[in-house]
Structure formats: C-alpha cells, structure tokens
Amino acid sequence: MTKRKIFWIISIMGIALAGIIYLQIYSIKRGIKLNTEQFDKSVFAALGNVSSLLADNERNNVIVAINGYSAEEIEKEVNTNFSLLDLINEEDKKDKFVAIESLNEGLQETPIEQRISVEKLESFFRKEMSNHGITLEYHYGIFSNAKNEFVIYNGHYLIDGSNQHIQQRFTNLRKSPYAAFLFTPDKHSSGMLYVEFPQKRNYIRSTLYPFVIAAVLFTSIIMFIFSYTIFIILRQKKVSEMKTDFMNNMTHEFKTPIATISLAADSILNPMILNNPEKVKRFTKIISQENKRMHRQVEQVLRSARAENKDLQINRAPVDLHEIIQTAVSNISLQVEKKGGQIIVELGATATLLNLDKTHISNVIHNLLDNANKYTPKNPDISILTRNVTAGIQVLVKDNGIGISRESKKHIFEKFYRVHTGNRHDVKGFGLGLSYVKTIVELHQGKIEVESELGKGSTFILTLPQNNQ
C-alpha cells in the first residue's frame, strides 16, 4: 500500500470520525436547548396559573364581602357555569357594581402582602408545580413595586423595611427570568411573582446524562478502533517495507556468491586453466567458500523461520561459556583485522559451566561480534567481556561504531529491521540476526539489552542465568 493511499484512508477516516463527534456534540447541545425550552414553558405556565388563582381568590373574596355569600356557595355557582353576578338581585345590580368597583379601586391601594394569603400562595405553588411535573427545588417570592422590595419569601411574610443585608439575599431571585405580574397583566401591576431554581443547570444536564454517557462510550470505542486501525496500517506498511528490504538484501547477498561461483566455474572450463592445477585448485576453493557462504545465509533464514513458528528446538548440555566465546572470537578476528581493528577479550566471570545449547549460543555470540564489526566503518575496536552478576553471568560486547538512535533501539530486535546507515546495502545482512539472538536468549531464560549513542558506539548486554534447567 502506497503512502498516498494510506494518507487518503487516514484522511477519510479522520473526517468521518470528526463528523461523528460533531453530530454528537450538536445533538447534546440541541437536547439541552429543547429541554431548557420545555422547562421554561412549564415554569411560565405554572406561574401564570398561580397568578390567575390568586386573582380568582381575591375576586371571590370581593363577592363574598359585597353579597354576603359563602365561598362554598360561590364555588358551587361557578361550577354550574352561572355568572357570579347572577347571585345578585336585579334591582341591586347597579349598587353592587358600584360597590365592587369601589372595593377594587380600594384594593389597588392596599399593600400587596395584605391581598395575598401565604397559605393559599403556598398551596397554589405546590399544586401547579406538581401539575406541570416540576420536581426541582425552587425558591419563590412576592415583590412589591410600591416598596421596591420582597414582602413574601417561600411562604413567609417579611418584616416591613427589612434591612438591606436581608434584601441582598434575594438578588438572584430578583434577576430570575421566571416572573409573572400579579392581579393585572401589565407593568402597572402592584407586584411580581418570582421563582428561581438554584440547580436548574445541573438538572437540565442530568436529563441528558444517559445519552451523553452512551455517546462518549460509543465515540471512545470508535476512536479506539480508528486509532488501532491506523496503528495496524502503519505497522503493516512498515513490515511490508522491511520485507521488501529483506528481499532486496537477500537478492543482493545471493547474487554476489552466485556470480563468483559462475565466474570461477567458467574459468575452470577454460582449457588454459584446466592445464594449470594451481589455478584449478584456487578456483575450486573460491567455489567452496562461496557455497559455504550461501549455505550460512540460507541457514540464517531457516533458523529465523523456525523461531517464528516456535519449531526451534533447544538442546541443553553443560557447556563452558568462555570456550564458546573464544571460538567465536577466533572465527571473526580475521575479518576485524582486515579493517585495521582489534578484539579485546576480558573473561572475568567464574563458574562458567552452564546448561546451554552450544550451537545456538555460539551463533548468538557470533552475531553480536559480527554486528559490532559490520557497523564500525573502519578501525573497529571491539571488546567482549564477562562478569558475574546476581542474575547469573553477563556477556558484554562493546564497539566504537556508528551507534544506534533512540528510535532505532526500540526496533532493533524486530524481525527484518535494520539500522539505517544512508545506503541500505552498505552493511550486509537480512535484518534477522538480532531477532534470532533475542529468541535464543529468551529460550534460555535470559535477556538481551543494548546501550548506545549515535556516533559513540554500542554495548550489547547478554545475561544468562546460572540455573536454567
């Protein structure tokens, strides 16, 4: 998959995810707005009904005062859809009208707190709030326009001329948007009915909590899957690149010995060479060396494949670790010397007889020394030393090579991974060596670590336990 395709896939998935998140946020905001509007509508309806009930209650009291009828009788007549004025004799209507109008005019001059019964007010409030499904805690009060202060609060009369400190407690109530005129439906009203809900914001939000929790949960799942998908895509791209690099390197590694073998074979077939035993022997030796080289490369690939498929068999036996190290140093010292370098051996560990697979551990030590040599461009100064530690025996392989970056250190033990040095083929190999090393070490219950800094060389630390039966 090309970088361009990956870019478009990630872009489209990112846009889709952003769209989903936007819709979720929009839906939540819309839900809050609708719930707020519905709540406001219910509150204003309740306040309007309370105001009407207070006005009706006062009107009934006026009729009772004028005509001498009881409240029960008036209520009975109202329920039979008769006008209250039908209770008044025809000949007395004119006088009664005058009396009612005079009494109403007198009420306008009466302080509003004297026109309202706190018991009735509390009863009306509870009834209307319940009827409109409002269960939220509330505070209400009656504000006198004449006195410019609250005179009733939560079903209690306030003392006339209450001090400023007490009135400041009602600042929020005075600023509440929930208000209704009393007795007259306009600004000429003698007072206002206010109500506030201290927990309104939390209440409105709480009605959407199940939706918000579900939205956050599902969005988080989608984001996790999106992130995981991107991770898998990038990882697969990286693995694909490493495998492509591996194929290129393998082709390059095999191409050279094949070409050499072909050239040597053609040379032997030359009549002039056939008559020269020394040259035939020389070319035969070249063919044999190149054949062994190809064999080692094929074995390395096969070992890695077996390790990946968990078919690698470890056959432990008592082996002297120092003997393995000395053999590996002997085998690679010639290559190091050709580059003008040296290998310093300091075998300081004691009790080096361990239960190891000699072949695989030999390959591990050889791979570490070979890497130290390959990644040191010139004059390699390689040290291999052993020491006893609490966990067992440590083998340290140090070099003065190009070093490893912090990012590369995270991946050097991955299959097919190779440290970049500018040219993919300037250092021979398949990127399988350290992956194989890590597998073998872990099968021996040990561990492999690396300490390195760019331009200052690397140190590989191999720890093998004393008792690893």
XYZ file of C-alpha atoms in Angstrom:
469
model
C 0.000 0.000 0.000
C 1.462 3.322 -1.078
C 1.893 6.324 1.194
C -0.672 8.236 -0.842
C -3.332 5.563 -0.328
C -2.583 5.410 3.376
C -2.835 9.203 3.572
C -6.256 9.189 1.891
C -7.538 6.336 4.043
C -6.458 8.081 7.240
C -7.864 11.420 5.995
C -11.263 9.944 5.138
C -11.446 8.051 8.431
C -10.410 11.205 10.294
C -13.099 13.299 8.569
C -15.727 10.638 9.311
C -14.705 10.491 12.971
C -14.716 14.291 13.242
C -18.206 14.311 11.695
C -19.489 11.772 14.206
C -18.047 13.754 17.131
C -19.574 16.980 15.743
C -23.008 15.360 15.411
C -22.782 14.032 18.956
C -21.888 17.463 20.335
C -24.600 19.118 18.239
C -27.201 16.603 19.430
C -26.239 17.167 23.065
C -26.440 20.955 22.682
C -29.743 20.634 20.854
C -31.097 18.358 23.560
C -30.075 20.828 26.277
C -31.771 23.651 24.370
C -35.024 21.705 23.861
C -35.120 20.559 27.487
C -34.495 24.132 28.641
C -37.295 25.458 26.431
C -39.696 22.785 27.693
C -38.723 23.501 31.299
C -39.186 27.273 30.789
C -42.569 26.695 29.176
C -43.733 24.583 32.113
C -42.488 27.117 34.682
C -44.172 30.093 32.971
C -47.400 28.123 32.647
C -47.281 27.272 36.349
C -46.563 30.899 37.304
C -49.414 32.113 35.106
C -51.804 29.692 36.762
C -50.655 30.717 40.252
C -51.201 34.384 39.356
C -54.683 33.586 37.992
C -55.560 31.561 41.063
C -54.509 34.426 43.338
C -56.636 36.860 41.299
C -59.646 34.485 41.353
C -59.266 34.006 45.077
C -59.310 37.765 45.647
C -62.317 38.211 43.317
C -64.241 35.576 45.250
C -63.417 37.366 48.461
C -64.729 40.597 46.941
C -68.090 38.993 46.039
C -68.352 37.454 49.485
C -67.674 40.827 51.055
C -70.324 42.516 48.899
C -73.099 39.991 48.765
C -72.659 38.024 51.951
C -72.414 34.659 50.220
C -70.093 31.969 51.479
C -67.109 30.819 49.430
C -68.696 27.341 49.081
C -71.851 28.792 47.600
C -69.871 30.886 45.139
C -67.777 27.901 44.092
C -70.983 25.860 43.589
C -72.464 28.506 41.357
C -69.233 28.853 39.353
C -69.208 25.121 38.728
C -72.747 25.341 37.277
C -71.461 27.957 34.833
C -73.563 30.811 36.295
C -72.125 34.280 36.436
C -71.238 35.421 39.910
C -73.401 38.464 39.299
C -76.432 36.204 38.925
C -76.243 35.853 42.692
C -77.140 39.494 42.960
C -80.761 40.639 42.767
C -81.639 42.551 39.621
C -82.683 45.632 41.496
C -79.419 45.649 43.455
C -77.076 45.065 40.493
C -76.376 48.721 39.892
C -75.491 49.329 43.507
C -73.461 46.144 43.675
C -71.471 47.086 40.565
C -70.625 50.400 42.132
C -69.652 48.695 45.360
C -67.436 46.123 43.578
C -65.713 48.813 41.527
C -65.142 50.904 44.634
C -63.738 47.906 46.500
C -61.452 47.012 43.578
C -60.163 50.568 43.470
C -59.519 50.338 47.168
C -57.607 47.082 46.761
C -55.227 48.737 44.320
C -54.182 50.991 47.156
C -53.864 48.098 49.589
C -50.288 46.718 50.138
C -49.858 43.593 48.056
C -48.825 41.465 51.018
C -52.235 42.135 52.594
C -54.011 40.947 49.432
C -52.311 37.562 49.434
C -52.699 34.696 51.863
C -49.367 32.886 52.253
C -51.252 29.653 52.919
C -53.137 29.961 49.652
C -49.970 31.044 47.829
C -48.032 28.021 49.125
C -50.920 25.699 48.234
C -51.235 27.102 44.719
C -47.485 26.892 44.150
C -47.199 23.267 45.227
C -50.235 22.259 43.196
C -49.128 23.956 39.958
C -45.511 22.796 40.201
C -46.740 19.241 40.696
C -49.259 19.507 37.844
C -46.503 20.620 35.449
C -44.082 17.913 36.534
C -41.574 20.281 38.135
C -39.875 18.445 40.982
C -36.764 20.607 41.134
C -36.008 22.594 44.299
C -37.234 26.173 43.962
C -37.454 29.485 45.870
C -40.239 31.963 45.233
C -41.145 35.412 46.428
C -43.604 38.300 46.039
C -42.010 41.599 45.071
C -43.815 44.830 45.945
C -43.421 47.531 43.307
C -44.585 50.162 45.793
C -41.937 49.252 48.383
C -39.353 48.067 45.839
C -38.565 45.012 47.924
C -39.678 41.451 48.554
C -42.512 41.146 51.049
C -43.137 37.380 50.904
C -40.481 34.677 50.541
C -41.055 30.926 50.444
C -44.430 31.126 52.157
C -43.403 33.634 54.865
C -44.101 37.314 55.296
C -41.042 39.527 55.525
C -40.838 42.330 58.073
C -41.537 45.766 56.598
C -38.422 47.747 55.966
C -36.171 44.726 56.340
C -32.545 45.788 56.183
C -30.502 45.908 53.034
C -28.440 42.862 54.028
C -31.540 40.662 54.070
C -32.787 42.005 50.751
C -29.416 41.284 49.141
C -30.089 37.613 49.743
C -32.839 37.873 47.144
C -30.656 39.390 44.411
C -30.625 36.180 42.372
C -34.366 35.789 42.822
C -34.922 39.342 41.547
C -32.784 38.571 38.481
C -34.664 35.351 37.741
C -36.259 35.266 34.264
C -39.237 33.405 35.728
C -41.699 36.089 36.772
C -45.418 36.897 36.463
C -47.491 40.021 37.040
C -49.987 39.893 39.906
C -53.622 40.989 39.639
C -53.048 42.978 36.414
C -51.303 41.524 33.341
C -49.058 44.523 32.655
C -46.362 46.769 34.067
C -48.958 48.649 36.152
C -49.211 45.607 38.400
C -48.777 46.231 42.082
C -46.376 43.331 42.423
C -44.465 40.495 40.786
C -44.256 36.802 41.488
C -40.703 35.454 41.073
C -39.312 31.924 41.240
C -35.759 30.628 40.876
C -34.220 27.172 40.560
C -30.662 27.037 42.007
C -29.980 23.604 40.499
C -31.591 24.259 37.133
C -28.407 23.938 35.051
C -27.411 20.639 36.666
C -30.985 19.390 36.386
C -31.210 20.141 32.655
C -27.873 18.462 32.049
C -28.760 15.466 34.203
C -31.725 14.689 31.945
C -29.199 14.034 29.162
C -26.656 12.093 31.210
C -27.659 8.660 29.824
C -27.376 9.974 26.266
C -24.062 11.727 26.986
C -22.583 8.632 28.648
C -23.682 6.449 25.736
C -22.339 8.962 23.207
C -18.972 9.224 24.973
C -18.750 5.429 25.295
C -19.511 4.685 21.649
C -17.382 7.576 20.407
C -14.475 6.313 22.529
C -14.909 2.843 21.056
C -14.901 4.288 17.540
C -11.817 6.396 18.319
C -10.044 3.356 19.751
C -10.860 1.279 16.673
C -9.807 4.177 14.438
C -6.500 4.571 16.266
C -5.913 0.832 16.302
C -6.667 0.619 12.586
C -4.179 3.396 11.833
C -1.620 1.632 14.014
C -2.171 -1.652 12.156
C -1.984 0.071 8.754
C 1.258 1.839 9.626
C 2.686 -1.306 11.176
C 1.786 -3.379 8.131
C 3.335 -0.728 5.911
C 6.489 -0.844 7.987
C 6.584 -4.658 7.907
C 5.989 -4.558 4.161
C 8.872 -2.126 3.716
C 11.149 -4.277 5.874
C 10.207 -7.412 3.952
C 10.842 -5.623 0.674
C 14.177 -4.501 2.059
C 14.845 -8.094 3.140
C 14.085 -9.415 -0.341
C 16.351 -6.792 -1.915
C 19.145 -7.587 0.531
C 18.726 -11.340 0.097
C 18.854 -10.963 -3.676
C 21.948 -8.808 -3.332
C 23.587 -11.219 -0.873
C 22.910 -14.255 -3.078
C 23.744 -12.501 -6.311
C 27.384 -11.889 -5.363
C 28.341 -15.501 -4.455
C 26.360 -16.865 -7.396
C 28.211 -14.548 -9.755
C 31.520 -15.531 -8.175
C 30.740 -19.245 -8.433
C 29.645 -18.817 -12.040
C 32.811 -16.923 -12.909
C 35.037 -19.489 -11.183
C 33.259 -22.403 -12.907
C 33.651 -20.745 -16.307
C 37.291 -20.121 -15.564
C 37.910 -23.775 -14.692
C 36.367 -24.823 -18.005
C 38.913 -22.693 -19.822
C 41.466 -25.063 -21.435
C 44.319 -22.832 -20.240
C 43.131 -23.147 -16.622
C 42.467 -26.905 -16.837
C 46.138 -27.464 -17.591
C 47.140 -25.453 -14.516
C 46.420 -27.444 -11.299
C 47.223 -24.479 -9.039
C 44.628 -22.256 -10.692
C 42.073 -25.053 -10.729
C 42.666 -25.543 -7.017
C 42.316 -21.799 -6.409
C 39.012 -21.508 -8.291
C 37.705 -24.667 -6.646
C 38.461 -23.182 -3.248
C 36.608 -19.986 -4.218
C 33.570 -22.032 -5.260
C 33.661 -23.930 -1.969
C 33.940 -20.725 0.112
C 31.096 -19.023 -1.725
C 28.972 -22.140 -1.432
C 29.518 -22.202 2.347
C 28.669 -18.522 2.491
C 25.339 -19.130 0.729
C 24.698 -22.095 2.994
C 25.176 -19.924 6.097
C 22.798 -17.322 4.714
C 20.128 -19.915 3.959
C 20.586 -21.398 7.443
C 20.108 -17.976 8.991
C 16.791 -17.510 7.168
C 15.647 -21.021 8.097
C 16.594 -20.519 11.754
C 14.583 -17.328 11.843
C 11.586 -19.069 10.247
C 11.752 -21.902 12.783
C 11.998 -19.416 15.630
C 8.929 -17.564 14.373
C 6.952 -20.794 14.052
C 8.150 -21.924 17.504
C 9.723 -25.024 15.953
C 13.165 -24.141 17.261
C 14.499 -26.886 19.500
C 16.872 -26.085 22.348
C 19.088 -28.984 23.370
C 20.848 -28.007 26.573
C 24.009 -29.583 27.855
C 26.778 -28.444 30.218
C 28.951 -26.088 28.167
C 31.790 -23.731 29.078
C 30.631 -20.254 28.059
C 34.206 -18.942 27.830
C 35.102 -21.708 25.397
C 32.185 -20.644 23.117
C 33.330 -17.011 23.299
C 36.939 -17.813 22.462
C 35.882 -19.916 19.437
C 33.632 -17.107 18.148
C 36.418 -14.535 18.594
C 38.840 -16.785 16.728
C 36.411 -17.147 13.817
C 35.769 -13.429 13.366
C 39.132 -11.918 14.325
C 40.449 -12.188 10.762
C 37.583 -10.020 9.426
C 38.202 -7.430 12.143
C 41.936 -7.329 11.430
C 41.268 -6.783 7.714
C 39.586 -3.487 8.657
C 42.506 -2.480 10.831
C 40.788 -3.285 14.097
C 41.169 -5.490 17.144
C 39.142 -7.571 19.576
C 39.915 -7.277 23.276
C 38.803 -10.267 25.384
C 38.334 -9.933 29.163
C 36.770 -13.062 30.597
C 36.298 -12.160 34.243
C 33.380 -14.419 35.137
C 33.776 -17.560 37.250
C 31.794 -20.809 37.263
C 31.120 -20.539 33.533
C 29.838 -24.075 33.041
C 26.175 -23.536 32.065
C 23.365 -25.625 30.608
C 23.244 -24.179 27.092
C 22.571 -25.143 23.532
C 26.111 -24.846 22.233
C 25.186 -24.328 18.583
C 22.621 -21.585 19.177
C 24.631 -19.730 21.823
C 27.657 -19.877 19.507
C 25.509 -18.275 16.803
C 24.356 -15.602 19.275
C 27.923 -14.630 20.240
C 29.000 -14.709 16.587
C 26.078 -12.472 15.529
C 26.887 -9.902 18.232
C 30.577 -9.794 17.243
C 29.676 -9.711 13.541
C 27.313 -6.753 14.073
C 29.972 -4.897 16.065
C 32.357 -5.356 13.145
C 29.849 -4.546 10.381
C 28.569 -1.343 11.995
C 32.058 0.033 12.633
C 33.130 1.553 9.290
C 36.871 1.452 9.962
C 39.369 0.504 12.669
C 36.880 -1.408 14.813
C 37.800 -1.514 18.476
C 35.678 -4.366 19.864
C 35.653 -5.605 23.449
C 33.988 -8.729 24.775
C 33.981 -9.345 28.494
C 32.172 -11.476 31.021
C 31.263 -10.865 34.667
C 29.235 -12.438 37.425
C 26.005 -10.732 38.471
C 23.184 -11.696 40.822
C 21.054 -12.970 37.926
C 23.883 -15.143 36.550
C 26.618 -14.321 34.033
C 26.719 -11.292 31.761
C 28.444 -11.084 28.387
C 29.147 -7.529 27.167
C 30.037 -6.806 23.549
C 31.235 -3.218 23.034
C 32.189 -1.420 19.832
C 33.172 2.058 18.662
C 30.802 2.010 15.686
C 28.098 4.325 14.364
C 25.807 3.779 17.347
C 22.044 3.407 17.417
C 19.458 6.180 17.714
C 16.867 6.179 20.481
C 14.095 5.412 17.981
C 16.026 2.531 16.382
C 16.740 0.962 19.792
C 13.017 0.274 20.130
C 13.004 -1.853 16.977
C 16.416 -3.469 16.540
C 15.192 -6.806 17.917
C 12.284 -6.913 15.474
C 12.403 -9.242 12.527
C 13.713 -7.736 9.255
C 14.600 -4.438 10.976
C 17.968 -2.937 10.052
C 19.603 0.228 11.353
C 19.813 2.727 8.514
C 23.254 3.978 7.568
C 22.359 6.004 4.481
C 22.681 3.141 1.991
C 20.598 0.025 2.520
C 23.333 -2.241 1.167
C 26.447 -0.719 2.656
C 26.052 -3.145 5.578
C 25.403 -6.754 4.633
C 22.629 -8.713 6.282
C 18.941 -9.593 6.298
C 17.820 -7.902 9.485
C 17.303 -11.317 11.130
C 20.376 -11.535 13.358
C 19.216 -9.649 16.439
C 15.704 -11.067 16.191
C 17.256 -14.536 16.291
C 19.550 -13.519 19.176
C 16.603 -12.316 21.260
C 14.638 -15.510 20.607
C 17.540 -17.795 21.595
C 18.375 -15.793 24.720
C 14.758 -15.844 25.908
C 14.541 -19.593 25.276
C 17.472 -19.869 27.710
C 15.515 -17.743 30.246
C 17.964 -14.890 29.749
C 17.657 -11.352 28.429
C 19.407 -9.090 25.935
C 19.756 -5.314 26.324
C 21.502 -2.551 24.421
C 23.107 0.723 25.448
C 24.055 3.028 22.611
C 24.525 6.591 21.472
C 24.836 7.851 17.927
C 28.449 8.256 16.894
C 29.796 6.725 20.124
C 29.281 3.007 19.618
C 27.055 0.388 21.225
C 27.145 -2.131 24.058
C 25.042 -5.293 23.925
C 24.497 -6.894 27.323
C 23.609 -10.591 27.318
C 22.536 -12.087 30.656
C 22.342 -15.860 31.103
C 21.106 -17.441 34.355
C 23.302 -19.873 36.264
C 20.472 -22.342 36.769
C 18.397 -22.556 33.592
C 17.309 -26.164 33.520
